[in-house]
mmCIF file of C-alpha atoms in Angstrom:
data_model
loop_
_atom_site.group_PDB
_atom_site.id
_atom_site.type_symbol
_atom_site.label_atom_id
_atom_site.label_comp_id
_atom_site.label_asym_id
_atom_site.label_seq_id
_atom_site.Cartn_x
_atom_site.Cartn_y
_atom_site.Cartn_z
ATOM 1 C CA MET A 1 -14.720 22.360 -4.339
ATOM 2 C CA THR A 2 -12.399 19.237 -4.812
ATOM 3 C CA TYR A 3 -11.143 19.226 -0.519
ATOM 4 C CA ASP A 4 -15.263 18.285 0.159
ATOM 5 C CA LYS A 5 -14.855 14.537 -1.085
ATOM 6 C CA VAL A 6 -12.253 13.674 1.194
ATOM 7 C CA CYS A 7 -14.795 15.795 4.472
ATOM 8 C CA ASP A 8 -17.736 14.073 2.873
ATOM 9 C CA PHE A 9 -19.240 11.551 5.846
ATOM 10 C CA HIS A 10 -20.421 8.834 3.045
ATOM 11 C CA ASN A 11 -16.461 8.803 1.810
ATOM 12 C CA LEU A 12 -15.616 8.376 4.740
ATOM 13 C CA TYR A 13 -17.978 5.987 6.126
ATOM 14 C CA ARG A 14 -16.918 3.937 2.764
ATOM 15 C CA ALA A 15 -13.859 4.236 3.062
ATOM 16 C CA HIS A 16 -14.077 2.934 6.430
ATOM 17 C CA MET A 17 -15.730 -0.235 4.837
ATOM 18 C CA ALA A 18 -12.765 -0.721 2.894
ATOM 19 C CA MET A 19 -10.160 -0.742 5.523
ATOM 20 C CA ARG A 20 -12.342 -3.076 7.390
ATOM 21 C CA LYS A 21 -12.336 -5.709 5.320
ATOM 22 C CA SER A 22 -10.172 -9.182 6.636
ATOM 23 C CA LYS A 23 -8.998 -6.567 9.561
ATOM 24 C CA ARG A 24 -11.996 -6.845 12.113
ATOM 25 C CA HIS A 25 -10.706 -8.968 14.084
ATOM 26 C CA LYS A 26 -8.296 -6.193 15.157
ATOM 27 C CA SER A 27 -8.196 -4.530 18.066
ATOM 28 C CA GLU A 28 -7.973 -1.604 16.220
ATOM 29 C CA VAL A 29 -11.081 -1.816 13.764
ATOM 30 C CA ILE A 30 -12.312 -3.098 16.613
ATOM 31 C CA LYS A 31 -11.997 -0.235 18.945
ATOM 32 C CA PHE A 32 -12.776 2.166 16.025
ATOM 33 C CA GLU A 33 -15.871 0.431 15.328
ATOM 34 C CA LEU A 34 -16.964 0.879 18.869
ATOM 35 C CA ASN A 35 -18.584 4.646 18.272
ATOM 36 C CA MET A 36 -18.256 4.100 14.467
ATOM 37 C CA GLY A 37 -20.827 7.276 13.685
ATOM 38 C CA SER A 38 -18.819 9.539 16.499
ATOM 39 C CA ASN A 39 -15.314 8.979 16.156
ATOM 40 C CA LEU A 40 -16.234 8.941 11.899
ATOM 41 C CA ALA A 41 -17.398 12.580 12.493
ATOM 42 C CA ARG A 42 -14.624 12.686 14.649
ATOM 43 C CA ILE A 43 -12.768 12.996 11.258
ATOM 44 C CA GLN A 44 -14.799 14.763 9.743
ATOM 45 C CA GLU A 45 -14.770 17.994 12.093
ATOM 46 C CA MET A 46 -11.055 17.811 11.701
ATOM 47 C CA LEU A 47 -10.986 17.732 8.041
ATOM 48 C CA GLU A 48 -13.103 20.176 8.162
ATOM 49 C CA ARG A 49 -11.767 22.528 10.129
ATOM 50 C CA ARG A 50 -8.597 22.286 8.847
ATOM 51 C CA GLU A 51 -7.162 20.945 12.089
ATOM 52 C CA TYR A 52 -6.158 17.153 10.859
ATOM 53 C CA THR A 53 -2.619 16.259 11.113
ATOM 54 C CA VAL A 54 -1.051 12.278 10.627
ATOM 55 C CA SER A 55 -0.864 11.023 14.164
ATOM 56 C CA GLY A 56 2.560 9.159 13.328
ATOM 57 C CA TYR A 57 3.960 4.997 12.122
ATOM 58 C CA TYR A 58 4.044 2.126 14.045
ATOM 59 C CA ASN A 59 7.044 -0.748 12.521
ATOM 60 C CA PHE A 60 6.583 -4.144 11.997
ATOM 61 C CA THR A 61 9.231 -6.313 9.573
ATOM 62 C CA VAL A 62 7.611 -8.080 6.945
ATOM 63 C CA HIS A 63 10.111 -11.433 5.480
ATOM 64 C CA GLU A 64 7.641 -12.511 2.134
ATOM 65 C CA PRO A 65 8.215 -11.939 -0.681
ATOM 66 C CA LYS A 66 11.768 -10.165 1.201
ATOM 67 C CA LYS A 67 13.265 -8.824 4.336
ATOM 68 C CA ARG A 68 11.663 -5.588 5.349
ATOM 69 C CA MET A 69 10.472 -2.892 7.200
ATOM 70 C CA VAL A 70 6.884 -1.362 7.376
ATOM 71 C CA TYR A 71 5.867 2.068 8.539
ATOM 72 C CA ALA A 72 1.967 1.961 8.972
ATOM 73 C CA ALA A 73 -0.226 4.570 9.783
ATOM 74 C CA TYR A 74 -2.737 4.272 13.069
ATOM 75 C CA TYR A 75 -6.263 3.687 11.881
ATOM 76 C CA LYS A 76 -7.958 7.133 11.731
ATOM 77 C CA ASP A 77 -5.274 7.924 9.113
ATOM 78 C CA ARG A 78 -5.567 4.723 6.944
ATOM 79 C CA VAL A 79 -9.472 5.991 6.462
ATOM 80 C CA VAL A 80 -8.909 8.993 5.297
ATOM 81 C CA ASN A 81 -5.549 7.857 3.080
ATOM 82 C CA HIS A 82 -8.085 5.599 1.731
ATOM 83 C CA CYS A 83 -10.634 7.879 1.425
ATOM 84 C CA LEU A 84 -8.346 11.215 0.083
ATOM 85 C CA CYS A 85 -6.330 8.089 -2.387
ATOM 86 C CA ILE A 86 -10.196 7.278 -4.174
ATOM 87 C CA ASN A 87 -11.387 10.235 -4.668
ATOM 88 C CA ILE A 88 -9.277 12.578 -5.517
ATOM 89 C CA LEU A 89 -5.825 10.744 -6.127
ATOM 90 C CA ARG A 90 -7.087 7.876 -8.230
ATOM 91 C CA PRO A 91 -9.003 9.553 -10.769
ATOM 92 C CA ILE A 92 -6.098 12.786 -11.452
ATOM 93 C CA ILE A 93 -3.522 10.092 -11.411
ATOM 94 C CA GLU A 94 -4.821 6.495 -13.214
ATOM 95 C CA LYS A 95 -6.272 8.851 -16.539
ATOM 96 C CA ARG A 96 -2.935 10.474 -16.556
ATOM 97 C CA LEU A 97 -0.192 6.699 -16.895
ATOM 98 C CA ILE A 98 0.825 4.985 -19.308
ATOM 99 C CA TYR A 99 -1.535 1.685 -20.046
ATOM 100 C CA ASP A 100 1.802 -0.749 -19.822
ATOM 101 C CA ASN A 101 1.749 1.040 -15.959
ATOM 102 C CA ALA A 102 0.206 -2.243 -14.149
ATOM 103 C CA ALA A 103 0.721 -1.955 -9.892
ATOM 104 C CA CYS A 104 -1.988 -1.397 -7.813
ATOM 105 C CA GLN A 105 -4.991 -0.014 -10.086
ATOM 106 C CA ILE A 106 -8.087 -1.521 -11.393
ATOM 107 C CA ASN A 107 -8.048 -4.266 -14.033
ATOM 108 C CA LYS A 108 -4.128 -4.121 -13.743
ATOM 109 C CA GLY A 109 -1.929 -5.896 -11.150
ATOM 110 C CA THR A 110 0.499 -9.176 -11.280
ATOM 111 C CA HIS A 111 -1.599 -11.240 -13.873
ATOM 112 C CA PHE A 112 -2.280 -7.666 -16.022
ATOM 113 C CA ALA A 113 2.339 -7.287 -16.191
ATOM 114 C CA LEU A 114 2.547 -11.146 -16.621
ATOM 115 C CA GLY A 115 -0.084 -10.815 -19.705
ATOM 116 C CA ARG A 116 1.163 -8.271 -21.087
ATOM 117 C CA LEU A 117 5.236 -9.210 -21.523
ATOM 118 C CA THR A 118 4.159 -12.525 -22.214
ATOM 119 C CA LYS A 119 2.721 -11.032 -25.295
ATOM 120 C CA PHE A 120 5.466 -8.656 -25.605
ATOM 121 C CA MET A 121 7.511 -12.555 -25.578
ATOM 122 C CA SER A 122 5.955 -13.668 -28.716
ATOM 123 C CA GLU A 123 5.669 -10.262 -30.836
ATOM 124 C CA HIS A 124 9.081 -10.468 -30.258
ATOM 125 C CA HIS A 125 9.484 -14.192 -31.276
ATOM 126 C CA LYS A 126 7.589 -13.820 -35.111
ATOM 127 C CA ALA A 127 9.018 -10.653 -35.537
ATOM 128 C CA HIS A 128 13.259 -12.072 -34.686
ATOM 129 C CA GLY A 129 12.286 -15.600 -33.330
ATOM 130 C CA ALA A 130 15.313 -15.884 -30.304
ATOM 131 C CA LYS A 131 17.275 -13.479 -30.730
ATOM 132 C CA GLY A 132 16.976 -10.489 -29.021
ATOM 133 C CA TYR A 133 17.698 -8.907 -25.023
ATOM 134 C CA PHE A 134 15.771 -7.723 -22.013
ATOM 135 C CA LEU A 135 16.792 -4.804 -20.078
ATOM 136 C CA LYS A 136 15.900 -5.520 -17.156
ATOM 137 C CA CYS A 137 15.768 -1.837 -15.019
ATOM 138 C CA ASP A 138 15.423 -2.031 -10.403
ATOM 139 C CA ILE A 139 15.680 0.829 -8.828
ATOM 140 C CA SER A 140 17.524 0.742 -5.312
ATOM 141 C CA LYS A 141 15.750 1.475 -2.634
ATOM 142 C CA TYR A 142 12.798 3.056 -4.780
ATOM 143 C CA PHE A 143 9.692 3.862 -1.695
ATOM 144 C CA ALA A 144 12.929 5.238 0.514
ATOM 145 C CA SER A 145 14.496 7.028 -2.243
ATOM 146 C CA ILE A 146 11.966 9.222 -3.697
ATOM 147 C CA ASP A 147 12.204 12.756 -3.365
ATOM 148 C CA HIS A 148 9.543 15.036 -1.482
ATOM 149 C CA ASP A 149 10.409 18.232 -3.285
ATOM 150 C CA VAL A 150 10.325 16.407 -6.627
ATOM 151 C CA LEU A 151 7.492 14.030 -5.331
ATOM 152 C CA LYS A 152 5.572 18.056 -4.523
ATOM 153 C CA SER A 153 6.884 19.447 -7.917
ATOM 154 C CA LYS A 154 4.689 16.743 -9.646
ATOM 155 C CA LEU A 155 1.510 16.918 -7.757
ATOM 156 C CA VAL A 156 1.553 20.598 -8.013
ATOM 157 C CA ARG A 157 1.066 19.546 -11.605
ATOM 158 C CA VAL A 158 -2.201 17.629 -11.481
ATOM 159 C CA VAL A 159 -3.907 18.624 -8.237
ATOM 160 C CA LYS A 160 -5.175 22.033 -8.605
ATOM 161 C CA ASP A 161 -7.199 22.150 -5.244
ATOM 162 C CA GLU A 162 -4.811 24.260 -2.610
ATOM 163 C CA GLU A 163 -6.200 22.234 0.125
ATOM 164 C CA VAL A 164 -5.565 19.258 -1.561
ATOM 165 C CA LEU A 165 -2.426 20.323 -1.685
ATOM 166 C CA ARG A 166 -2.082 21.542 1.712
ATOM 167 C CA MET A 167 -2.779 17.252 3.023
ATOM 168 C CA LEU A 168 -0.957 15.560 0.198
ATOM 169 C CA PHE A 169 1.974 17.592 1.204
ATOM 170 C CA MET A 170 1.711 17.436 5.536
ATOM 171 C CA ILE A 171 1.019 13.579 4.838
ATOM 172 C CA ILE A 172 4.599 13.108 2.488
ATOM 173 C CA ASP A 173 6.436 15.526 4.968
ATOM 174 C CA SER A 174 5.288 13.227 8.057
ATOM 175 C CA TYR A 175 7.196 10.065 7.036
ATOM 176 C CA HIS A 176 11.186 9.985 6.222
ATOM 177 C CA THR A 177 14.045 7.708 5.438
ATOM 178 C CA GLU A 178 15.842 7.293 8.514
ATOM 179 C CA GLY A 179 18.930 9.206 8.305
ATOM 180 C CA THR A 180 17.486 11.012 4.880
ATOM 181 C CA PRO A 181 15.459 13.700 5.243
ATOM 182 C CA GLY A 182 13.547 15.056 2.197
ATOM 183 C CA LYS A 183 13.651 11.759 0.993
ATOM 184 C CA GLY A 184 11.274 8.581 1.603
ATOM 185 C CA ILE A 185 7.236 7.462 1.651
ATOM 186 C CA PRO A 186 6.242 4.637 3.838
ATOM 187 C CA LEU A 187 5.249 1.341 2.348
ATOM 188 C CA GLY A 188 2.711 0.795 4.242
ATOM 189 C CA ASN A 189 0.183 4.159 3.704
ATOM 190 C CA GLN A 190 -1.991 3.743 -0.164
ATOM 191 C CA THR A 191 -0.972 7.358 -0.478
ATOM 192 C CA SER A 192 2.517 6.167 -0.554
ATOM 193 C CA GLN A 193 1.197 3.846 -3.468
ATOM 194 C CA TRP A 194 -0.653 5.955 -5.547
ATOM 195 C CA PHE A 195 2.600 8.678 -4.862
ATOM 196 C CA ALA A 196 4.688 6.218 -5.907
ATOM 197 C CA LEU A 197 2.980 4.462 -9.515
ATOM 198 C CA TYR A 198 2.999 8.700 -10.534
ATOM 199 C CA TYR A 199 6.616 9.528 -9.062
ATOM 200 C CA LEU A 200 8.089 7.186 -12.802
ATOM 201 C CA ASP A 201 6.038 8.446 -15.053
ATOM 202 C CA ALA A 202 8.192 10.572 -16.592
ATOM 203 C CA LEU A 203 10.843 7.943 -17.038
ATOM 204 C CA ASP A 204 7.896 5.830 -18.217
ATOM 205 C CA ARG A 205 7.499 8.373 -21.185
ATOM 206 C CA LEU A 206 10.558 8.689 -21.775
ATOM 207 C CA ILE A 207 10.551 4.776 -22.968
ATOM 208 C CA LYS A 208 7.797 4.727 -24.816
ATOM 209 C CA GLU A 209 7.537 8.324 -26.642
ATOM 210 C CA LYS A 210 10.740 9.130 -26.984
ATOM 211 C CA LEU A 211 13.301 6.429 -27.011
ATOM 212 C CA ARG A 212 10.461 4.530 -29.127
ATOM 213 C CA ILE A 213 10.545 1.208 -26.565
ATOM 214 C CA LYS A 214 7.397 -0.601 -27.610
ATOM 215 C CA HIS A 215 7.760 -3.424 -25.579
ATOM 216 C CA TYR A 216 8.486 -2.066 -22.082
ATOM 217 C CA ILE A 217 5.910 -3.409 -18.760
ATOM 218 C CA ARG A 218 6.079 -1.949 -15.753
ATOM 219 C CA TYR A 219 4.802 -3.270 -12.122
ATOM 220 C CA MET A 220 6.492 -0.082 -9.364
ATOM 221 C CA ASP A 221 10.243 -0.346 -9.467
ATOM 222 C CA ASP A 222 10.682 -3.354 -11.405
ATOM 223 C CA LEU A 223 11.044 -2.037 -15.129
ATOM 224 C CA ILE A 224 10.771 -4.942 -18.083
ATOM 225 C CA LEU A 225 12.232 -3.764 -21.941
ATOM 226 C CA VAL A 226 12.383 -6.032 -24.851
ATOM 227 C CA HIS A 227 14.423 -5.499 -27.494
ATOM 228 C CA GLU A 228 16.554 -6.741 -30.260
ATOM 229 C CA SER A 229 19.458 -5.173 -30.659
ATOM 230 C CA LYS A 230 21.762 -5.787 -27.229
ATOM 231 C CA GLU A 231 23.913 -1.748 -28.307
ATOM 232 C CA HIS A 232 20.598 0.275 -28.381
ATOM 233 C CA LEU A 233 19.486 -1.119 -24.928
ATOM 234 C CA GLN A 234 22.505 -0.099 -23.510
ATOM 235 C CA GLU A 235 22.410 3.822 -25.016
ATOM 236 C CA VAL A 236 18.325 3.443 -23.865
ATOM 237 C CA LEU A 237 19.956 2.684 -20.037
ATOM 238 C CA ASN A 238 22.465 4.999 -20.392
ATOM 239 C CA THR A 239 19.795 7.765 -21.239
ATOM 240 C CA ILE A 240 16.603 5.803 -18.700
ATOM 241 C CA ARG A 241 20.093 6.168 -15.425
ATOM 242 C CA ALA A 242 20.626 9.420 -16.542
ATOM 243 C CA PHE A 243 17.038 10.716 -16.214
ATOM 244 C CA ALA A 244 16.654 8.751 -12.796
ATOM 245 C CA ALA A 245 19.756 10.330 -11.621
ATOM 246 C CA ASP A 246 19.010 14.569 -12.535
ATOM 247 C CA GLU A 247 15.376 14.365 -12.723
ATOM 248 C CA LEU A 248 13.939 12.240 -9.899
ATOM 249 C CA THR A 249 17.519 11.773 -8.090
ATOM 250 C CA LEU A 250 16.859 7.647 -7.825
ATOM 251 C CA THR A 251 19.727 4.921 -9.136
ATOM 252 C CA LEU A 252 19.995 1.617 -9.956
ATOM 253 C CA ASN A 253 20.739 -1.300 -8.433
ATOM 254 C CA GLU A 254 23.022 -3.894 -9.267
ATOM 255 C CA LYS A 255 20.171 -5.789 -10.479
ATOM 256 C CA THR A 256 19.596 -4.240 -14.007
ATOM 257 C CA GLN A 257 21.244 -5.856 -15.992
ATOM 258 C CA ILE A 258 20.710 -6.552 -19.484
ATOM 259 C CA PHE A 259 21.159 -10.320 -21.269
ATOM 260 C CA PRO A 260 19.787 -12.059 -24.055
ATOM 261 C CA ILE A 261 15.879 -13.486 -24.607
ATOM 262 C CA LYS A 262 16.728 -17.536 -24.480
ATOM 263 C CA ASN A 263 18.124 -16.579 -20.783
ATOM 264 C CA GLY A 264 14.316 -16.620 -20.190
ATOM 265 C CA VAL A 265 13.566 -13.565 -17.218
ATOM 266 C CA ASP A 266 11.999 -12.864 -13.350
ATOM 267 C CA PHE A 267 9.039 -10.935 -12.969
ATOM 268 C CA VAL A 268 6.337 -10.855 -10.610
ATOM 269 C CA GLY A 269 7.076 -13.740 -8.802
ATOM 270 C CA PHE A 270 7.578 -16.244 -12.565
ATOM 271 C CA HIS A 271 10.663 -16.959 -14.359
ATOM 272 C CA ILE A 272 9.554 -16.035 -18.283
ATOM 273 C CA TYR A 273 10.564 -18.062 -20.798
ATOM 274 C CA LEU A 274 10.214 -19.004 -25.033
ATOM 275 C CA SER A 275 10.525 -22.761 -25.366
ATOM 276 C CA ASP A 276 12.566 -23.909 -28.905
ATOM 277 C CA SER A 277 9.316 -23.172 -30.902
ATOM 278 C CA GLY A 278 8.643 -20.194 -29.869
ATOM 279 C CA LYS A 279 5.559 -20.541 -26.742
ATOM 280 C CA VAL A 280 6.094 -18.633 -23.372
ATOM 281 C CA ILE A 281 6.480 -20.702 -20.463
ATOM 282 C CA ARG A 282 5.646 -19.435 -17.569
ATOM 283 C CA LYS A 283 7.277 -21.072 -13.875
ATOM 284 C CA LEU A 284 7.542 -20.328 -10.653
ATOM 285 C CA LYS A 285 10.507 -18.934 -8.858
ATOM 286 C CA THR A 286 12.355 -21.740 -6.495
ATOM 287 C CA ALA A 287 11.566 -18.332 -3.815
ATOM 288 C CA THR A 288 8.559 -18.400 -4.866
ATOM 289 C CA LYS A 289 7.760 -21.999 -4.891
ATOM 290 C CA LYS A 290 10.105 -21.888 -0.989
ATOM 291 C CA ARG A 291 7.683 -19.583 0.358
ATOM 292 C CA PHE A 292 4.065 -21.058 -1.381
ATOM 293 C CA LYS A 293 5.045 -25.099 0.483
ATOM 294 C CA LYS A 294 5.897 -22.577 3.986
ATOM 295 C CA ARG A 295 2.516 -21.393 3.703
ATOM 296 C CA LEU A 296 0.844 -24.562 3.005
ATOM 297 C CA ILE A 297 3.325 -26.030 6.466
ATOM 298 C CA LYS A 298 1.853 -22.698 8.769
ATOM 299 C CA LEU A 299 -1.320 -23.599 7.224
ATOM 300 C CA LYS A 300 -1.955 -26.905 8.681
ATOM 301 C CA ILE A 301 0.083 -25.943 11.603
ATOM 302 C CA GLY A 302 -2.074 -22.793 12.427
ATOM 303 C CA TYR A 303 -5.033 -25.566 11.872
ATOM 304 C CA ALA A 304 -3.779 -27.561 13.849
ATOM 305 C CA HIS A 305 -3.073 -25.917 17.151
ATOM 306 C CA GLY A 306 -6.538 -23.544 16.504
ATOM 307 C CA ARG A 307 -5.226 -20.316 15.648
ATOM 308 C CA ILE A 308 -6.549 -20.403 11.986
ATOM 309 C CA ASP A 309 -10.531 -21.116 11.247
ATOM 310 C CA LEU A 310 -11.422 -22.977 7.806
ATOM 311 C CA ASP A 311 -12.630 -19.878 6.563
ATOM 312 C CA LYS A 312 -9.118 -18.560 6.813
ATOM 313 C CA VAL A 313 -7.675 -22.214 5.452
ATOM 314 C CA GLN A 314 -9.922 -21.652 2.423
ATOM 315 C CA ASN A 315 -9.192 -18.103 1.314
ATOM 316 C CA VAL A 316 -5.362 -18.249 1.191
ATOM 317 C CA LEU A 317 -6.355 -21.690 -0.558
ATOM 318 C CA ALA A 318 -7.872 -19.764 -2.726
ATOM 319 C CA SER A 319 -5.627 -16.562 -3.134
ATOM 320 C CA TYR A 320 -2.647 -19.307 -4.074
ATOM 321 C CA ARG A 321 -4.472 -20.898 -6.763
ATOM 322 C CA GLY A 322 -6.020 -17.464 -8.658
ATOM 323 C CA HIS A 323 -2.157 -16.321 -8.510
ATOM 324 C CA ILE A 324 -0.451 -20.116 -9.509
ATOM 325 C CA LYS A 325 -2.913 -20.869 -12.010
ATOM 326 C CA HIS A 326 -1.243 -17.732 -14.818
ATOM 327 C CA GLY A 327 1.144 -20.605 -14.558
ATOM 328 C CA HIS A 328 2.460 -23.589 -16.215
ATOM 329 C CA THR A 329 2.341 -24.549 -12.543
ATOM 330 C CA TYR A 330 -0.027 -28.233 -13.187
ATOM 331 C CA ARG A 331 2.182 -30.491 -10.771
ATOM 332 C CA LEU A 332 3.336 -28.244 -8.579
ATOM 333 C CA VAL A 333 -0.387 -27.127 -7.724
ATOM 334 C CA ASP A 334 -1.313 -30.797 -7.699
ATOM 335 C CA LYS A 335 1.079 -32.174 -5.545
ATOM 336 C CA ALA A 336 1.218 -29.306 -2.939
ATOM 337 C CA LEU A 337 -2.564 -29.905 -2.821
ATOM 338 C CA ASN A 338 -3.064 -33.906 -2.654
ATOM 339 C CA GLU A 339 -0.482 -34.249 0.171
ATOM 340 C CA PHE A 340 -1.701 -31.085 1.956
ATOM 341 C CA VAL A 341 -4.465 -32.226 4.896
ATOM 342 C CA LEU A 342 -6.000 -30.707 7.445
ATOM 343 C CA VAL A 343 -6.454 -31.886 11.500
ATOM 344 C CA ARG A 344 -7.069 -30.289 13.911
ATOM 345 C CA LYS A 345 -5.903 -31.772 17.677
ATOM 346 C CA ARG A 346 -7.153 -32.564 20.273
#
């Protein structure tokens, strides 16, 4: 039985071990680990008795890459969420997604999306030169606008275990966008990532299979299409807009537009454009560069005052290097890192 995978003690233990990574200093993780065995056993018992409920959410504001409110589940619920995602949702949903749905999957992510768009632009240039257009679509308040009933109807088609469905519906109904009952999923839930990936799958298939757009990539709610005809892309946009409204109760925001390939496009933190020779150039967006430099300053200040240790600094730097090496950023990296000197105040 599929639901048994969620109740399995070893699966819950593995979920806890995954969730505690980089968070072992957090008070709720420390408290959970003081009685880890009994805490996991209590979660298992609640799941087996069908008595498990979501404890609610706490919220906080993040400012990067943009200011937004995050609603996070308490640690017990994050363990259950992770167990549910790894053992149920990912195996069911991942195989149903199109290849160019790039977010939050094994061997996918921002660098995969960047690579695919680079490939599409190169292929387009070989066939059409610099003549052509981007259609960039952006969903207005995507997570906050996901309709509970529409999401449930999609899950019913692919999840056949009634107990798992009951649990998924409970998680969906545990949150709604303020002032809009029946709408919204919380940014902080891991289940929300899989719900958001799958919610637009019908739109992906419309674009790829019915509208026959070969060069199409989606990263969560950012959609990029490349085509030689502006008029055709306008027709495609009209179809996308109508489908999103009628089938998904979503709207496209003001960032949605059609513009020439020669202008380049902003995507997953980079500005991507073609050189005169047809080479695809990937530069960090100005806003991304500013965040990178601010983060380095915060690291230096935090280390100087003893709030951040050397391991944390090295991990953050390694993460940044891993990201920005995918662009043409050599001068930026050399200059920023050469000027990065750590000094501990006495």
